[in-house]
XYZ file of C-alpha atoms in Angstrom:
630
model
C 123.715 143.136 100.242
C 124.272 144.657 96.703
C 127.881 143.302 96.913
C 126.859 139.959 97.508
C 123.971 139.819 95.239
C 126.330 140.484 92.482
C 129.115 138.065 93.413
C 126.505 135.132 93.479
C 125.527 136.437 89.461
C 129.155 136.385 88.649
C 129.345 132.831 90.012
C 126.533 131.964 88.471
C 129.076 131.247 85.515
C 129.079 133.977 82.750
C 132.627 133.495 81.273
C 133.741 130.077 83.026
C 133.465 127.075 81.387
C 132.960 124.712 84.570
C 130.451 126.878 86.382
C 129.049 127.462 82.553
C 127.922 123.960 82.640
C 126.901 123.907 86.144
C 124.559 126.742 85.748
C 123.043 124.939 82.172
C 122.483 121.617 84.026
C 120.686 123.743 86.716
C 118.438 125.489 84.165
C 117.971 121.781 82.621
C 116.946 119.729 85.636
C 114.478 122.857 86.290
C 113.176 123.144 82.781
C 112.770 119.287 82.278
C 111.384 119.225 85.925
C 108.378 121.692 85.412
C 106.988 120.373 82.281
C 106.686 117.048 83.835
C 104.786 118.760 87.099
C 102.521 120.784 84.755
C 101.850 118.000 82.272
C 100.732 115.318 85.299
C 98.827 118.508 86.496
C 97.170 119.195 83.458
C 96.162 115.304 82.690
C 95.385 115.111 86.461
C 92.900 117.769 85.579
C 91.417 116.814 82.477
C 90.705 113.261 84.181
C 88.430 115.097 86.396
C 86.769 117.099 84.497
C 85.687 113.942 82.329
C 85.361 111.672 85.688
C 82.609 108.860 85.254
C 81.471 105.264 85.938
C 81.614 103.022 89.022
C 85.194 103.933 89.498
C 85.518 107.687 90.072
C 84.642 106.879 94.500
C 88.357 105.909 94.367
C 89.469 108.042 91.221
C 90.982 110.802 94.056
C 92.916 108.325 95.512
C 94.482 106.988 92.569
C 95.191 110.434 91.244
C 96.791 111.158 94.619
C 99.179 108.132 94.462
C 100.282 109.261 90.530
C 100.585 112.475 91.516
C 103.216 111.793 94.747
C 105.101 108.897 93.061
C 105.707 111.113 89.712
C 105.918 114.536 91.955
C 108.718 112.522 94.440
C 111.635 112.242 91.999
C 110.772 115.463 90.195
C 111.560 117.641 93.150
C 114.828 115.667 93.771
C 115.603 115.916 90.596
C 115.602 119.786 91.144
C 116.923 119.249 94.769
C 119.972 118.203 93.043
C 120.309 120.491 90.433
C 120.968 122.583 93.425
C 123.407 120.716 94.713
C 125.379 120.097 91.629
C 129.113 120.825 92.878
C 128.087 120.427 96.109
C 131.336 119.570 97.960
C 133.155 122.470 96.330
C 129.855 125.030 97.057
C 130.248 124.124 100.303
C 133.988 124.844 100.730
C 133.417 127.562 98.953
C 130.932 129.376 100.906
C 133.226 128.164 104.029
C 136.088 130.005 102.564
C 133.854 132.803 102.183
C 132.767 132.875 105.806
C 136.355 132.688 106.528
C 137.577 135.593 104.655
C 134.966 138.003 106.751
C 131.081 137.733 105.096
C 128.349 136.969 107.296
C 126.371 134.267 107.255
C 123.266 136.508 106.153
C 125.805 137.732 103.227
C 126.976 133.780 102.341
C 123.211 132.749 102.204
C 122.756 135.827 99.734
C 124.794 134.461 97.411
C 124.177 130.950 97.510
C 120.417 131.837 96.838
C 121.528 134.026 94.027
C 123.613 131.899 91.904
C 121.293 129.426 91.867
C 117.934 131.218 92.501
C 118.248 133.168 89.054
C 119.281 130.045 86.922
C 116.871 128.044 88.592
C 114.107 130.538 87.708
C 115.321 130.988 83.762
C 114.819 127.462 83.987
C 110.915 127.042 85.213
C 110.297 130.153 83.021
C 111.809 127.873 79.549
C 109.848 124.739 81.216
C 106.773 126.605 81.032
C 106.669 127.724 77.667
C 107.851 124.468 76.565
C 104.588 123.172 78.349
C 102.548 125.473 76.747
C 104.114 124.173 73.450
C 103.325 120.842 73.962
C 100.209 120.961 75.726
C 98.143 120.351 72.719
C 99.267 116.960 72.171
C 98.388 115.921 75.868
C 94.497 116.815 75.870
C 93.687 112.989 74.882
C 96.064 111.814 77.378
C 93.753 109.317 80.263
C 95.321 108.299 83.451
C 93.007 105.932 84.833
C 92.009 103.723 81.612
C 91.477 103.899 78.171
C 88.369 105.823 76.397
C 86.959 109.212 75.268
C 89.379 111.713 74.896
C 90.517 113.454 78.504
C 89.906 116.907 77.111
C 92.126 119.916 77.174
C 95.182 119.567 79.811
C 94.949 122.892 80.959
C 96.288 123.066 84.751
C 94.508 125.773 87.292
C 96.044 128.982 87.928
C 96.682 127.490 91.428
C 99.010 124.428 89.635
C 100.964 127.219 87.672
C 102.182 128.441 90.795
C 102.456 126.009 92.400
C 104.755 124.082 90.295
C 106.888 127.080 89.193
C 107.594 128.678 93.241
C 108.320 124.862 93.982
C 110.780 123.976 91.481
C 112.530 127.140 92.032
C 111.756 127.450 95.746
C 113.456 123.621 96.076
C 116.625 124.592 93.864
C 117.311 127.546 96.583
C 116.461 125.604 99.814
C 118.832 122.741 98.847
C 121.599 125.172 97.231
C 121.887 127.121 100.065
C 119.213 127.076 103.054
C 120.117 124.090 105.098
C 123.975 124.979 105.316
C 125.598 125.054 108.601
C 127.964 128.043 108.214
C 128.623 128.546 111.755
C 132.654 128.509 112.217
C 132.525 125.178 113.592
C 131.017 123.340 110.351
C 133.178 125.839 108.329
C 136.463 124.550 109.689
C 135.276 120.853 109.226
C 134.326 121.790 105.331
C 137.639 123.381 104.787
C 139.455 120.293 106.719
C 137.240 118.277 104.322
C 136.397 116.096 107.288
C 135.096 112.404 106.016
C 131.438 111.640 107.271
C 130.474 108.888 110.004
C 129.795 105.694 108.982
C 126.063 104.817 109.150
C 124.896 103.404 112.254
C 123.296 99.978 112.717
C 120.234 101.373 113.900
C 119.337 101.834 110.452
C 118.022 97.983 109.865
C 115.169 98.539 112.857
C 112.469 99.830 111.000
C 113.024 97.639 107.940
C 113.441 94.762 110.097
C 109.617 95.521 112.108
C 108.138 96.202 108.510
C 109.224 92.926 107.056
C 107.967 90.816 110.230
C 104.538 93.041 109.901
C 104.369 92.168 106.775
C 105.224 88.342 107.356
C 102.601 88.098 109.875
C 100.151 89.610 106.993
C 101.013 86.728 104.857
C 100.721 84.199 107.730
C 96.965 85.150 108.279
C 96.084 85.010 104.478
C 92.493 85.869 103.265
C 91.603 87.694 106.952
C 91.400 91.314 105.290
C 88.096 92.025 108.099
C 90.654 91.778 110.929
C 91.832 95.164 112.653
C 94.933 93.444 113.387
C 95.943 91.806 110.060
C 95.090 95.378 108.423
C 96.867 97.625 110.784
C 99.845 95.221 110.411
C 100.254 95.865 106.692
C 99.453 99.569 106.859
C 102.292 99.879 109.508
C 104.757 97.325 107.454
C 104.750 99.178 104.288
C 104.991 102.274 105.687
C 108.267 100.989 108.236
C 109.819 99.034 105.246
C 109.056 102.287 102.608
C 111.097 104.550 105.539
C 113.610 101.558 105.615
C 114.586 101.751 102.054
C 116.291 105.083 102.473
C 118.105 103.968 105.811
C 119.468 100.881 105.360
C 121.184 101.603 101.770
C 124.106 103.592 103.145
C 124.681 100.792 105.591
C 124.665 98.114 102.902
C 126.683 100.182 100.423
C 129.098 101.011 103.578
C 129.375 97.064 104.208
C 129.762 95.987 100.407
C 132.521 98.880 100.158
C 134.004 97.150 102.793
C 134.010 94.266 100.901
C 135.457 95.483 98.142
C 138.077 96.706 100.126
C 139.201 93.036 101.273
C 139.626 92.187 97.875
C 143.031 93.487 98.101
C 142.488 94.698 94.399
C 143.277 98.348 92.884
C 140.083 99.113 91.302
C 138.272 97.489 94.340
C 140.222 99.149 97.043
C 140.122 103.001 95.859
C 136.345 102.681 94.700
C 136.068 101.342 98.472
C 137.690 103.245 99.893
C 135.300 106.112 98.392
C 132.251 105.106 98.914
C 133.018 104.614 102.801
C 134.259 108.073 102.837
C 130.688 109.459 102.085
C 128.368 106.105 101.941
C 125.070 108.423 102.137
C 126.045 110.467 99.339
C 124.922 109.500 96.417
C 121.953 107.735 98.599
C 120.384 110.947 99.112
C 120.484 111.583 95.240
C 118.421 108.518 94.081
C 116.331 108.395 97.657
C 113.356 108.775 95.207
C 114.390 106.529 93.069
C 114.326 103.820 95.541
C 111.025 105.172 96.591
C 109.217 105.057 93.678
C 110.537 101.840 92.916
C 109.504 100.920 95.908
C 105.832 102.119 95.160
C 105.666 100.656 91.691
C 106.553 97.214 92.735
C 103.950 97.446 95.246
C 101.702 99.258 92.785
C 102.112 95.755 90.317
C 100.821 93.898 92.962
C 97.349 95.669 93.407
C 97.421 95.561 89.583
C 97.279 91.840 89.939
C 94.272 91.548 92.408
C 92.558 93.589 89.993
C 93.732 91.453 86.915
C 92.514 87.826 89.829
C 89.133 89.208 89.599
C 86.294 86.874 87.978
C 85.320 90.218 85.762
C 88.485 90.664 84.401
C 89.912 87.010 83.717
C 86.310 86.473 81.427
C 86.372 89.659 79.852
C 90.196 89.182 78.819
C 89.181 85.806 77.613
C 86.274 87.567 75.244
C 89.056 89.483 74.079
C 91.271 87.166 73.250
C 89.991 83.447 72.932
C 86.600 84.185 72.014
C 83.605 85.797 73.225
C 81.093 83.889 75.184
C 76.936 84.800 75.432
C 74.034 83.046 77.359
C 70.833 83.565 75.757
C 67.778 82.488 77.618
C 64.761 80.270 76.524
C 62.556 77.355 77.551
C 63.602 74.054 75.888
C 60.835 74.635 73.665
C 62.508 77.817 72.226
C 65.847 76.529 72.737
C 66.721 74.978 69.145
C 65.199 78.536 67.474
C 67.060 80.904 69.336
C 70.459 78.342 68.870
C 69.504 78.385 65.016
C 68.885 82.158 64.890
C 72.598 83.164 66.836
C 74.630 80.749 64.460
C 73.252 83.048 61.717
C 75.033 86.272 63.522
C 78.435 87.345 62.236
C 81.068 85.806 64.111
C 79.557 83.138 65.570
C 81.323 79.834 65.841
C 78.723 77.329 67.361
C 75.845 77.357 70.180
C 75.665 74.754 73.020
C 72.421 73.816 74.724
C 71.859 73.091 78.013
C 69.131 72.984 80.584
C 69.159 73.523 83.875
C 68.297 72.059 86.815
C 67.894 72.727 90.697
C 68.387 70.379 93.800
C 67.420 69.981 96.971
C 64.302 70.393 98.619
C 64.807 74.151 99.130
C 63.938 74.339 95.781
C 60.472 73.073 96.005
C 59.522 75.413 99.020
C 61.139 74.259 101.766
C 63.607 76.639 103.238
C 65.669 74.307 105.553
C 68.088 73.449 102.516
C 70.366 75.175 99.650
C 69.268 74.928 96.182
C 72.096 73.543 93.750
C 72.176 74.806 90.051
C 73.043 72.336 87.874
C 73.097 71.972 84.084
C 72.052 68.898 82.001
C 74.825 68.040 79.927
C 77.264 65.386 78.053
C 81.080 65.364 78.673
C 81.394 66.235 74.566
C 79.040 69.219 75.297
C 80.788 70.449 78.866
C 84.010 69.951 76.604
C 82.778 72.491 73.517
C 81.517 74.980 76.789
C 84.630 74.694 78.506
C 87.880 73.042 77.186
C 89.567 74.117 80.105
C 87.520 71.916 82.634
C 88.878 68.262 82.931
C 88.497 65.234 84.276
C 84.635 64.515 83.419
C 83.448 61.337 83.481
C 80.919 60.283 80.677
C 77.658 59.162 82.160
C 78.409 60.113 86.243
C 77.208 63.116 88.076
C 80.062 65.914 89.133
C 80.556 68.390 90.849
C 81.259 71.722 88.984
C 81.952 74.137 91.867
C 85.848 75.794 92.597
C 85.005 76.328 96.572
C 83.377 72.743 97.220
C 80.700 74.642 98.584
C 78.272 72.349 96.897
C 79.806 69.038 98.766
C 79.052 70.984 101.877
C 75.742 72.237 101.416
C 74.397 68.574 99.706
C 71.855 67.310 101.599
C 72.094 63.844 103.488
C 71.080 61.079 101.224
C 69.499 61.592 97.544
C 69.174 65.024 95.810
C 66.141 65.520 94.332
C 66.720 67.569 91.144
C 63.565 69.571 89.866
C 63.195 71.424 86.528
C 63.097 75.265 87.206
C 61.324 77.911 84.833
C 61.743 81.188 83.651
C 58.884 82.414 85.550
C 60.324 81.766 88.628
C 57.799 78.530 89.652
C 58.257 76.643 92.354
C 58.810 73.226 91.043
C 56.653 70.480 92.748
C 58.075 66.895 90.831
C 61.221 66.128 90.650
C 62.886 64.730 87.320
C 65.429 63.271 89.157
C 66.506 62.016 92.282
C 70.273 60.320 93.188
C 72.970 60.472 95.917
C 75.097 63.326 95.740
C 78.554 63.180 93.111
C 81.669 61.870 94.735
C 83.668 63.898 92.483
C 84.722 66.554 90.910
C 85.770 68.115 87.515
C 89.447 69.725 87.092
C 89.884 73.243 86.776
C 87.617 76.722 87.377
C 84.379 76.207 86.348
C 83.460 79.647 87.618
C 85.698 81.354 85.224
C 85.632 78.811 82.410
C 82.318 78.109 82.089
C 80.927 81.844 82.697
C 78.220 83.463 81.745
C 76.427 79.823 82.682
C 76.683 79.216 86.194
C 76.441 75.895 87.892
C 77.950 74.000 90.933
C 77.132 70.773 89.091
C 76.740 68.499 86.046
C 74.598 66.021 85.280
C 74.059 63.790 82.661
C 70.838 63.221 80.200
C 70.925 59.948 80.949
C 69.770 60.369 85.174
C 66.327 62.813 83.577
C 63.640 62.214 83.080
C 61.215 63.727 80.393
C 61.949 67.559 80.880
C 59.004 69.793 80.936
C 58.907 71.905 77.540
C 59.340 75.105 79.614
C 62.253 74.117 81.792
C 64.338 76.898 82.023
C 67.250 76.763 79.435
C 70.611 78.624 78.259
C 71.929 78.350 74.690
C 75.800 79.517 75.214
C 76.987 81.394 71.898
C 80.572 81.097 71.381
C 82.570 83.815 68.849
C 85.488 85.149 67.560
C 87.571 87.087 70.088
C 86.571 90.626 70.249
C 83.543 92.554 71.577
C 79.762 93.244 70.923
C 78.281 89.851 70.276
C 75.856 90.058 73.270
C 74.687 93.594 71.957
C 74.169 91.758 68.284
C 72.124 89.050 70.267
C 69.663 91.451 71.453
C 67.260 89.703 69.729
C 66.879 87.193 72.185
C 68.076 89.172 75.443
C 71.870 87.666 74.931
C 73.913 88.622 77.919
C 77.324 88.178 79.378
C 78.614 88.701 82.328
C 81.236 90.364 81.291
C 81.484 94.630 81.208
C 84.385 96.091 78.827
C 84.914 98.302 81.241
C 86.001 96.276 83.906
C 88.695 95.007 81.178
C 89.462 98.654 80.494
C 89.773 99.922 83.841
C 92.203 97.278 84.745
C 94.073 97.673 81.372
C 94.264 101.502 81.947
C 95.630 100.585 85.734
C 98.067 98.343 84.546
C 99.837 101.066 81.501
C 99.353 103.875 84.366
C 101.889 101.615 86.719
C 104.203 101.063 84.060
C 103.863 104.598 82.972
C 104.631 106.019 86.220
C 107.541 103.164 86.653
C 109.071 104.861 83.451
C 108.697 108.654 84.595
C 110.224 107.498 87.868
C 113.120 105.246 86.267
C 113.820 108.457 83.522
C 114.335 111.128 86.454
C 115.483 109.339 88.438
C 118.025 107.912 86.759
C 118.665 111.567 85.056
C 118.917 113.076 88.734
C 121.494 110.285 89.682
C 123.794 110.970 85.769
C 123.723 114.724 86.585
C 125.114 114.510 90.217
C 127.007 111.554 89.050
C 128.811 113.408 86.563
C 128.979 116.331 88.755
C 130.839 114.523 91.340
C 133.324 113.113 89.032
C 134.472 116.457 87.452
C 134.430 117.807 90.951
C 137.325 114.969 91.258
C 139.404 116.066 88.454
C 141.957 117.307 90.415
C 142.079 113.718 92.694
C 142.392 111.986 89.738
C 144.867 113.874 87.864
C 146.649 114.101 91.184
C 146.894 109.959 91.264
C 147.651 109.672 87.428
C 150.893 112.004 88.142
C 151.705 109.238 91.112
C 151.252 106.112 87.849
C 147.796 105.253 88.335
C 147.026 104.010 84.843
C 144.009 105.870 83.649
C 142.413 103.034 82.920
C 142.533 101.164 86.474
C 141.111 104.982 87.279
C 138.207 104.807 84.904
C 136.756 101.153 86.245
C 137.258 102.638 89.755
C 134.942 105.520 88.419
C 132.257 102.935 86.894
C 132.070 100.677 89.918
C 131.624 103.520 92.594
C 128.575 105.004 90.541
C 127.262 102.067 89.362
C 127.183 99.734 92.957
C 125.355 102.297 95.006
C 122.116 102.196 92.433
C 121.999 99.039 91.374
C 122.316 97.677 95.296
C 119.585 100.610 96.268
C 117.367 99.491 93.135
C 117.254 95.864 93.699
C 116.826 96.410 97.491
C 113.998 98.746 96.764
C 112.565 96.424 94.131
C 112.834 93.457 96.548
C 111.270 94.918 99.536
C 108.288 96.022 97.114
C 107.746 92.562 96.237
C 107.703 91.452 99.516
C 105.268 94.071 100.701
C 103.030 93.109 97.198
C 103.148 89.608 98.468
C 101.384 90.738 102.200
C 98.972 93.027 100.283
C 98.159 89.550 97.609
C 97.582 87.183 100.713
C 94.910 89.737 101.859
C 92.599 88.290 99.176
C 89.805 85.687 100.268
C 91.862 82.560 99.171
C 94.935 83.943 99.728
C 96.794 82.166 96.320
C 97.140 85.130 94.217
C 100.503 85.262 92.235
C 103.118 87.396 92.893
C 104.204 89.616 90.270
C 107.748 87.800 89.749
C 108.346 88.517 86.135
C 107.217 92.512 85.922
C 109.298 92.533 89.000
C 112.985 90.859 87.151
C 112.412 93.002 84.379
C 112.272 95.743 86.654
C 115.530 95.313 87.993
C 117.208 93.991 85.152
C 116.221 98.180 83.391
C 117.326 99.375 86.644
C 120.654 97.509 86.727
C 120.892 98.385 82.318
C 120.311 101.956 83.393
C 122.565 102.225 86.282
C 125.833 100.893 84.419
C 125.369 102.799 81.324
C 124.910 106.346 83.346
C 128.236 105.240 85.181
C 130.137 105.122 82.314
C 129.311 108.433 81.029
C 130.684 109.469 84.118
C 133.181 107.723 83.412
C 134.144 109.445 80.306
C 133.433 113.252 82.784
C 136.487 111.792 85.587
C 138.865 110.992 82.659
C 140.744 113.712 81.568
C 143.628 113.861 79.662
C 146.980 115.095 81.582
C 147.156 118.576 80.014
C 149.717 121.194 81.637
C 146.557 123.726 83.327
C 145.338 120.428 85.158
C 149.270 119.669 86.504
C 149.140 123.037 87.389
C 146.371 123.410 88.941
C 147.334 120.138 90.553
């Protein structure tokens, strides 16, 4: 046991160069991998300890999903720090095997050359955490506001993290192996893998027709069957991302092979040799691309909501108040708000209510309507269009008002503050034909209304009919708290704005953790691969392969199986966003097209500039200890 113990430290790479650098990009991956754990532990905690509002019911969840979609491509980026040189490892501890050590003794010192580089490494990640963990204790996950305190993981994370990282290094260096005689003759033969079998497209193929029956049922979230549908289509189409990719890269190196081209044919002929293998390497790339795209999505039905879409347009077009009054009190209050710092003008308008609900009856609906010209609605809401000057209209997005109207004329009656049941109407005609352009929930909020009616159809309006002024201001927030004068409200909450804001930079933040290891995990195995290849390569330069030809080869074998993976992943997320978006009530929300493009287009930036640095590790110069070696 001693024996093999120290054979796995001397190939751990004390005085050679190439298992030098295998052994530094070990202790890398492992370093870089356990400050990221501890850091998304130590936020994860901080954001409980501080926990408040109407969100924190569904705060676990959302802490659960960051923590599995950052914690995903960690581990595989250690997972392949083990399995840097994998090929060769392999053959190696198959040549071992075959010149007399046991299996016992082989495992002994796979786990050793890697265990004790993989455990230097966790050690330097976590006093490089402990370095930077200062700088993370305002750090929020869920939205912006008070400062997260200290990012101090429990004693639990700690170990966690550190026996993981290191525990994931040894289980993938060494554990699985097959080193029965068997496997070891087929490693020394250097026998080529199967090609991927068809049976691979099944579950993507269910999950996709789940998901289009989702989105052919739109706005029926209460059904059991629409619901179990999606649950059961994501999840298929998730588990289809990592089996169908070696099948497509399989049938696209096939295509490249037809070509009948140099560059085409060997970097065809390569990837069908081992079609899974760099699959396996960005699996959680595709993942938590996967995930992201889908997270966008839920990002948007927040961003759809009526509390967001007015509290982004305080923000940024102008804030928007409702103070209430009688009509008697109606031109002080509108004199006293234009005196308030930032205001930019003040629109009255009364209100009315018909139908004869509203005078006691409860066989009808009563209709809120406000008394207004088209130059008023206009200053209220530029956005709504098509109003007709002197004609009454309908104001409401659902046309629920057309089909609550009661038969014949609406009588309209003047409401009050107090709540009075109006007894004489100030206005009685048929119901509107039509109906003004646009959202007049949403553009005409904090005064709500299904229709408009002009002065022209009232009658004298009791003195204390109930009345709003709407205060319009410069974009920003805290007018209704400087109208407190006159109870000024809004129905607006900042943070409903700042929830969603915080939701939407914690998707993009996890898309860039995910896109950074995972595109590290694939340049390190990448690169790995190649200089495991030196020897092919200088081998097919001594036949006249130019080394150019040899270096495009290089660049389109590890640049075709992550940019096919990555827009396949990104793709399927979209179309699972799309099932999740048609769950809504009407069904119309937009899908995320433009986050998701730009997506890609990083992904497919990333992919080809980490395949040509490996481009530059399979190119070496002819030097006589390569022909040699050759």
């Amino acid at each position: 046991m001693r024996a093999a113990i120290r054979l796995g430290l001397r190939l751990t790479g004390a005085g050679v160069g190439p298992a030098r650098l295998r052994s530094l990009a070990v202790a890398s991956a492992t370093t870089i991998g356990t400050v990221v754990l501890l850091a998304l532990a130590g936020v994860t905690r901080a954001e409980q300890r501080t926990a408040y509002g109407a969100y924190d019911s569904g705060l676990g969840w959302l802490l659960v999903a960051v923590v599995l979609s950052v914690a995903l491509p960690v581990l595989v980026l250690a997972a392949t720090a083990g399995r840097l040189s994998a090929e060769l490892r392999d053959r190696r501890l198959a040549n071992l095997r075959l010149l007399g050590l046991s299996p016992g003794q082989t495992r002994v010192v796979a786990v050793t050359e890697t265990g004790v580089v993989a455990a230097l490494g966790t050690v330097a990640g976590l006093v490089l955490f402990l370095l930077v963990r200062p700088a993370l204790s305002g750090v929020r996950l869920s939205r912006p506001g008070p400062a997260g305190g200290s990012a101090d993981p429990w004693l639990i994370d700690y170990v966690v993290v550190l026996v993981t990282v290191t525990a994931m290094v040894v289980a993938l260096a060494a554990l699985p192996q097959r080193l029965d005689m068997k496997s070891v003759l087929a490693h020394a033969r250097r026998a080529e893998s199967r090609r991927p079998g068809s049976w691979r497209f099944a579950p993507i193929v269910v999950g996709l027709a789940l998901c289009g029956y989702v989105v052919l049922h739109p706005g029926d979230s209460e059904s059991g069957r629409v619901i179990a549908a999606f649950f059961c289509g994501v999840t298929l189409t998730g588990v289809g991302v990592l089996l169908v990719t070696p099948v497509l890269v399989h049938l696209v190196a096939g295509l490249l092979v037809r070509r009948r081209r140099p560059v085409l044919t060997i970097a065809g002929r390569r990837l069908q040799a081992q079609p899974a293998g760099v699959t396996r390497v960005v699996a959680a790339l595709l993942i938590g691309l996967f995930l992201v795209t889908g997270g966008r999505s839920i990002v948007v039905a927040f961003e759809s909501t009526p509390q967001y879409i007015q509290a982004e347009r305080n923000l940024h077009d102008g804030q928007r108040v409702a103070l209430n009054g009688t009509r008697a009190e109606a031109a002080s209050l509108a004199a006293r708000a234009r005196q308030v710092e930032g205001v930019r003008r003040t629109v009255t308008v009364p209100h009315l209510v018909g139908g004869r609900g509203c005078a006691g009856s409860i066989d009808d609906v009563c209709l809120d309507a406000v008394v207004a010209t088209c130059a008023q609605l206009h200053h209220m809401a530029p956005e709504l269009t098509g109003c007709v000057e002197g004609r009454p209209m309908w104001l409401d997005n659902d046309r629920y008002a057309q089909q609550h109207a009661p038969a014949g004329d609406i009588d309209w009656f003047a409401p009050t503050q107090q709540g009075d049941q109006p007894t004489r109407p100030v206005a009685s005609f048929p119901a509107p034909t039509r109906r003004i352009g646009g959202d007049a929930w949403n553009d005409l909020a904090p005064i709500q209304a299904l229709a408009v009616v002009p002065p022209s159809y009232v009658r004298d309006l009791p003195m204390n009919t109930w009345t709003d002024v709407l205060v319009l201001g410069e974009p920003g927030r805290g007018l209704a708290d400087r109208m407190g004068f006159a109870g000024g409200y809004a129905t607006t909450d900042d943070a409903d704005y700042d929830f969603v804001a915080g939701l939407r930079a914690l998707v993009w933040g996890v898309a860039a953790v995910i896109l950074a290891v995972g595109l590290l995990s694939f340049g390190i195995a990448s690169v790995d691969r190649a200089v495991s290849r030196r020897r092919e390569v200088v081998g097919l330069q001594l036949l006249g392969v130019s080394p150019s030809l040899l270096r495009r080869t290089q660049w389109v074998e590890a640049a075709l199986p992550v940019m096919v993976g990555s827009l396949l992943a990104i793709g399927l997320g979209l179309a699972c966003g799309a099932a999740y978006l048609s769950l809504a009530e009407d069904g119309v929300l937009a899908i995320p097209w433009t986050q998701s493009l730009t997506l890609g287009g990083v992904c497919v930036v990333g992919a080809a500039v980490i395949a040509g640095l490996t481009v530059i590790a399979a190119s070496p110069r002819l030097r006589p200890g390569l022909i040699r070696a050759e």
